[in-house]
Short mmCIF file of C-alpha atoms in Angstrom, two decimals:
data_model
loop_
_atom_site.label_atom_id
_atom_site.label_comp_id
_atom_site.label_asym_id
_atom_site.label_seq_id
_atom_site.Cartn_x
_atom_site.Cartn_y
_atom_site.Cartn_z
CA MET Q 1 21.93 -1.37 -6.46
CA SER Q 2 21.17 1.78 -8.38
CA ASP Q 3 24.05 3.58 -10.04
CA VAL Q 4 22.93 6.65 -8.07
CA GLU Q 5 24.69 6.62 -4.72
CA ILE Q 6 22.68 8.09 -1.83
CA PRO Q 7 24.68 8.74 1.34
CA GLU Q 8 22.91 7.19 4.30
CA ASP Q 9 23.44 10.31 6.40
CA HIS Q 10 21.60 12.48 3.86
CA PRO Q 11 18.63 14.12 5.67
CA ARG Q 12 16.34 13.06 2.81
CA TYR Q 13 17.77 9.54 2.51
CA ALA Q 14 14.47 7.63 2.75
CA SER Q 15 12.71 10.03 0.41
CA LEU Q 16 15.46 9.91 -2.20
CA LEU Q 17 15.67 6.13 -2.06
CA THR Q 18 11.95 5.69 -2.66
CA ARG Q 19 12.06 8.18 -5.54
CA HIS Q 20 14.78 6.15 -7.22
CA ARG Q 21 12.78 2.97 -6.72
CA ILE Q 22 9.86 4.54 -8.57
CA GLU Q 23 12.17 5.80 -11.33
CA GLU Q 24 13.64 2.35 -11.77
CA GLY Q 25 10.14 0.88 -11.75
CA VAL Q 26 9.34 3.09 -14.74
CA GLU Q 27 12.50 1.95 -16.51
CA LYS Q 28 11.57 -1.68 -15.93
CA GLY Q 29 8.02 -1.18 -17.17
CA ILE Q 30 6.42 -1.80 -13.77
CA THR Q 31 5.41 1.75 -12.87
CA SER Q 32 3.64 4.21 -15.14
CA ARG Q 33 4.90 7.76 -15.57
CA GLN Q 34 1.77 8.90 -13.77
CA GLY Q 35 3.10 6.91 -10.83
CA LEU Q 36 5.94 9.40 -10.54
CA ILE Q 37 3.41 12.17 -9.99
CA ALA Q 38 1.47 10.08 -7.47
CA GLN Q 39 4.66 9.40 -5.54
CA GLY Q 40 5.42 13.11 -5.30
CA ARG Q 41 1.93 13.91 -4.11
CA GLY Q 42 2.07 11.27 -1.42
CA GLU Q 43 5.53 12.36 -0.36
CA ALA Q 44 4.22 15.86 0.33
CA PHE Q 45 1.61 14.49 2.75
CA ASP Q 46 4.20 12.24 4.38
CA TYR Q 47 6.35 15.30 4.98
CA LEU Q 48 3.44 16.87 6.85
CA LEU Q 49 3.12 13.71 8.95
CA GLY Q 50 6.75 14.01 9.94
CA GLU Q 51 7.65 10.95 7.89
CA ARG Q 52 6.63 8.63 10.69
CA THR Q 53 3.85 6.23 11.61
CA ILE Q 54 1.57 8.13 13.97
CA ASP Q 55 -0.28 6.28 16.72
CA SER Q 56 -3.64 6.30 14.94
CA ALA Q 57 -2.02 4.81 11.83
CA ASP Q 58 -0.45 2.06 13.91
CA ALA Q 59 -3.86 1.31 15.38
CA ALA Q 60 -5.27 1.13 11.85
CA GLU Q 61 -2.48 -1.22 10.81
CA ARG Q 62 -3.26 -3.50 13.76
CA ALA Q 63 -6.97 -3.44 12.88
CA ALA Q 64 -6.08 -4.19 9.25
CA ALA Q 65 -4.07 -7.22 10.31
CA ALA Q 66 -6.96 -8.46 12.43
CA GLN Q 67 -9.45 -7.91 9.60
CA LEU Q 68 -7.27 -9.78 7.11
CA LEU Q 69 -6.85 -12.69 9.53
CA LEU Q 70 -10.63 -12.85 10.00
CA ALA Q 71 -11.32 -12.82 6.26
CA ASP Q 72 -12.54 -15.87 4.34
CA HIS Q 73 -10.92 -14.70 1.11
CA PRO Q 74 -8.55 -11.74 1.52
CA VAL Q 75 -6.89 -10.24 -1.55
CA LEU Q 76 -4.05 -7.72 -1.66
CA SER Q 77 -4.30 -5.49 -4.71
CA VAL Q 78 -0.97 -4.50 -6.27
CA ASN Q 79 -0.33 -1.63 -8.66
CA GLY Q 80 2.89 -0.40 -10.22
CA ASN Q 81 4.00 1.80 -7.33
CA VAL Q 82 3.40 -0.96 -4.79
CA ALA Q 83 5.38 -3.41 -6.91
CA ALA Q 84 8.27 -0.98 -7.22
CA LEU Q 85 8.36 0.14 -3.60
CA VAL Q 86 7.47 -2.92 -1.50
CA PRO Q 87 7.53 -6.09 -3.62
CA GLY Q 88 9.06 -8.38 -1.02
CA GLU Q 89 7.08 -6.77 1.77
CA ILE Q 90 3.70 -7.27 0.06
CA VAL Q 91 4.59 -10.92 -0.59
CA ALA Q 92 5.46 -11.33 3.10
CA LEU Q 93 2.13 -9.79 4.11
CA ALA Q 94 0.22 -12.13 1.79
CA GLU Q 95 1.96 -15.09 3.42
CA ALA Q 96 1.29 -13.80 6.94
CA VAL Q 97 -2.48 -13.48 6.39
CA ASP Q 98 -2.93 -16.23 3.76
CA ALA Q 99 -4.10 -13.77 1.12
CA ASP Q 100 -4.02 -13.79 -2.66
CA LEU Q 101 -2.05 -11.16 -4.55
CA GLU Q 102 -3.72 -9.60 -7.56
CA VAL Q 103 -2.25 -7.08 -9.98
CA ASN Q 104 -4.85 -4.38 -10.65
CA LEU Q 105 -3.93 -1.34 -12.74
CA PHE Q 106 -5.47 1.93 -13.82
CA ASN Q 107 -3.19 2.02 -16.88
CA ARG Q 108 -3.53 -1.65 -17.74
CA THR Q 109 -1.58 -3.27 -20.55
CA GLU Q 110 -0.73 -6.94 -20.87
CA GLU Q 111 2.96 -6.04 -20.96
CA ARG Q 112 2.81 -4.14 -17.65
CA MET Q 113 0.64 -6.81 -16.05
CA ARG Q 114 3.13 -9.52 -16.97
CA ALA Q 115 6.11 -7.40 -15.86
CA ILE Q 116 4.57 -6.86 -12.41
CA VAL Q 117 3.60 -10.51 -12.01
CA ASP Q 118 7.14 -11.55 -12.96
CA HIS Q 119 8.58 -8.99 -10.55
CA LEU Q 120 6.46 -10.27 -7.66
CA GLU Q 121 7.43 -13.85 -8.47
CA GLU Q 122 11.09 -12.81 -8.37
CA HIS Q 123 10.38 -11.71 -4.78
CA GLY Q 124 8.83 -15.02 -3.78
CA ALA Q 125 5.18 -14.72 -4.83
CA GLU Q 126 3.26 -17.69 -6.22
CA ASN Q 127 -0.01 -17.87 -8.14
CA VAL Q 128 -0.32 -14.10 -8.60
CA LYS Q 129 -3.73 -13.19 -9.95
CA GLY Q 130 -4.73 -10.49 -12.41
CA LEU Q 131 -3.74 -11.85 -15.80
CA THR Q 132 -7.00 -13.72 -16.41
CA GLY Q 133 -9.17 -10.60 -16.22
CA ASP Q 134 -12.45 -12.51 -16.40
CA GLY Q 135 -14.30 -10.34 -13.89
CA GLU Q 136 -15.49 -6.75 -13.72
CA ILE Q 137 -16.05 -4.18 -11.01
CA PRO Q 138 -19.59 -2.89 -11.74
CA GLY Q 139 -19.87 0.78 -12.63
CA LEU Q 140 -16.31 1.22 -13.82
CA GLU Q 141 -15.60 1.67 -17.49
CA HIS Q 142 -12.13 1.27 -18.97
CA ALA Q 143 -9.69 -1.53 -18.11
CA ARG Q 144 -9.37 -0.27 -14.53
CA GLY Q 145 -12.51 -2.22 -13.71
CA THR Q 146 -11.03 -5.52 -14.90
CA VAL Q 147 -10.30 -8.08 -12.16
CA ASP Q 148 -10.05 -11.83 -11.77
CA ALA Q 149 -13.42 -13.34 -10.94
CA ASP Q 150 -11.83 -15.70 -8.40
CA GLY Q 151 -9.58 -12.96 -7.01
CA ILE Q 152 -10.81 -9.47 -6.19
CA GLY Q 153 -14.16 -10.42 -7.70
CA ALA Q 154 -14.71 -13.09 -5.04
CA ALA Q 155 -12.86 -11.44 -2.15
CA ASP Q 156 -14.58 -10.43 1.07
CA VAL Q 157 -11.68 -8.23 2.27
CA VAL Q 158 -9.45 -6.26 -0.10
CA LEU Q 159 -6.32 -4.28 0.72
CA VAL Q 160 -6.17 -1.51 -1.88
CA PRO Q 161 -2.97 0.48 -1.37
CA LEU Q 162 -2.48 3.64 -3.42
CA GLU Q 163 -5.78 3.27 -5.25
CA ASP Q 164 -7.99 5.82 -7.02
CA GLY Q 165 -11.23 7.00 -5.46
CA ASP Q 166 -13.58 5.71 -8.14
CA ARG Q 167 -12.35 2.16 -7.78
CA ALA Q 168 -12.42 2.32 -3.99
CA GLU Q 169 -16.02 3.51 -4.05
CA ALA Q 170 -17.02 0.83 -6.57
CA LEU Q 171 -15.43 -1.94 -4.52
CA ALA Q 172 -17.27 -0.71 -1.43
CA GLU Q 173 -20.54 -0.79 -3.35
CA MET Q 174 -19.81 -4.45 -4.16
CA GLY Q 175 -19.87 -5.14 -0.42
CA LYS Q 176 -16.13 -5.59 -0.05
CA THR Q 177 -14.51 -4.67 3.24
CA GLU Q 178 -11.75 -2.31 2.17
CA ILE Q 179 -8.44 -1.53 3.79
CA VAL Q 180 -6.85 1.48 2.11
CA VAL Q 181 -3.31 2.82 2.47
CA ASP Q 182 -3.20 6.49 1.51
CA LEU Q 183 -1.25 9.50 2.76
CA ASN Q 184 -4.08 11.96 2.06
CA PRO Q 185 -6.82 11.63 4.72
CA GLY Q 186 -9.12 13.81 2.62
CA SER Q 187 -9.12 11.69 -0.54
CA ARG Q 188 -12.05 9.45 -1.44
CA SER Q 189 -10.14 6.19 -1.05
CA PRO Q 190 -9.53 6.40 2.72
CA GLN Q 191 -12.86 8.18 3.21
CA THR Q 192 -14.53 5.10 1.70
CA ALA Q 193 -12.47 2.49 3.53
CA ALA Q 194 -13.58 0.51 6.55
CA ILE Q 195 -9.97 0.74 7.72
CA PRO Q 196 -8.02 3.73 6.36
CA ILE Q 197 -4.28 3.62 7.00
CA ILE Q 198 -2.78 7.10 6.70
CA ASP Q 199 0.85 6.12 6.37
CA ASN Q 200 3.59 5.68 3.80
CA ILE Q 201 3.34 2.34 2.01
CA ILE Q 202 6.98 1.56 2.86
CA ARG Q 203 6.07 1.66 6.55
CA ALA Q 204 2.46 0.48 6.41
CA VAL Q 205 2.92 -2.88 4.73
CA PRO Q 206 5.69 -4.13 7.06
CA ASN Q 207 3.74 -2.81 10.06
CA VAL Q 208 0.59 -4.73 9.10
CA THR Q 209 2.70 -7.85 8.59
CA GLU Q 210 4.30 -7.47 12.02
CA HIS Q 211 0.89 -7.06 13.65
CA ALA Q 212 -0.45 -10.10 11.75
CA ARG Q 213 2.40 -12.24 13.03
CA ASP Q 214 1.81 -11.00 16.57
CA LEU Q 215 -1.91 -11.83 16.26
CA ALA Q 216 -1.43 -15.20 14.57
CA ASP Q 217 -2.61 -17.12 17.65
CA ALA Q 218 -5.45 -14.76 18.58
CA THR Q 219 -9.01 -16.09 18.66
CA ASP Q 220 -11.66 -14.81 16.27
CA GLU Q 221 -13.29 -13.05 19.21
CA GLU Q 222 -10.06 -11.25 20.04
CA LEU Q 223 -9.54 -10.27 16.40
CA ARG Q 224 -13.12 -9.05 16.08
CA ALA Q 225 -12.71 -6.91 19.20
CA ILE Q 226 -9.67 -5.22 17.65
CA VAL Q 227 -11.60 -4.46 14.46
CA ASP Q 228 -14.68 -3.26 16.34
CA ASP Q 229 -12.63 -0.96 18.58
CA PHE Q 230 -11.09 0.81 15.60
CA ASP Q 231 -12.79 4.08 14.59
CA ALA Q 232 -12.12 5.10 11.00
CA ASP Q 233 -13.42 8.64 11.42
CA GLU Q 234 -11.21 9.21 14.44
CA ALA Q 235 -8.17 7.90 12.56
CA LEU Q 236 -8.79 10.24 9.62
CA ALA Q 237 -9.39 13.20 11.92
CA ASP Q 238 -6.22 12.47 13.87
CA ALA Q 239 -4.10 12.31 10.73
CA GLU Q 240 -5.50 15.62 9.54
CA ARG Q 241 -4.86 17.18 12.96
CA VAL Q 242 -1.23 16.01 12.94
CA MET Q 243 -0.73 17.45 9.47
CA ARG Q 244 -2.27 20.79 10.41
CA GLU Q 245 -0.41 21.14 13.69
CA GLY Q 246 2.93 19.63 12.69
CA GLU Q 247 6.14 21.55 12.28
CA PHE Q 248 8.15 21.68 9.08
CA GLY Q 249 11.72 20.48 9.22
CA GLY Q 250 14.60 19.79 6.90
CA ALA Q 251 15.23 16.28 8.12
CA ALA Q 252 13.19 13.26 9.01
CA PRO Q 253 12.64 12.75 12.74
CA GLU Q 254 14.70 10.20 14.59
CA ASN Q 255 11.84 7.68 14.71
CA ALA Q 256 11.17 7.87 10.96
CA GLU Q 257 11.70 4.52 9.28
CA ALA Q 258 13.82 4.26 6.14
CA PRO Q 259 14.30 1.34 3.81
CA SER Q 260 17.39 -0.67 4.55
CA PRO Q 261 20.42 0.56 2.59
CA ASP Q 262 20.92 -3.06 1.55
CA ALA Q 263 17.34 -3.53 0.38
CA PRO Q 264 17.06 -4.23 -3.36
CA LEU Q 265 15.72 -1.51 -5.60
CA ALA Q 266 12.91 -2.11 -8.03
CA ASP Q 267 15.00 -3.49 -10.87
CA GLU Q 268 17.09 -5.93 -8.83
#
């Protein structure tokens, strides 16, 4: 565990624990310093949500599970913050929906790529993609457009948690069906997504996995009905409404989910 002790009864326990995971991700070379800023921005929106999974987000997570199960070649994109916050959880999701994992970074270096791949493998992942980098996302300059040709390049459905808007738009233009996890309903990433999940990544990934396991025996027709019934615009509007009408408070609500106190931090 971290050498920083966080009392479990602290009203900001979940928030403080995730902050330390990001900090330790930076120390390990997994997360960029810009990731610290991104975490703070997302945390502000989560505070407005009441630090809980709202009903429309849960519906999106169920639709995401159905869409991933329907996919011919699903790929889960992993960046530094995802690797630091939910490494074991993203591996579990990949197993539940038979998806590839691919490391895809805005601030790409071979050292960071290798560190994240190694970190995911320490949490049970196999055959993590991203190191080959023999494909490109059209319209994106810089290394952020580099992907594996047989990974994201060939995927029909891509989960892109915590992504930037340019890349989300470019992937959509490639004809990919995108599932985006983002706490800001007004940002381009969820606005572009077929299935926007407005939820904290630490809740969203386990929730999608749970839904996928529940739907494992569903027929394609049943899965397609779940996807077709989901309305992305309504989900975005509902999240914005909750944020605008919510009440501020000093502590997370009783139904807010926190990481387990025994869960490993990013550098374990």
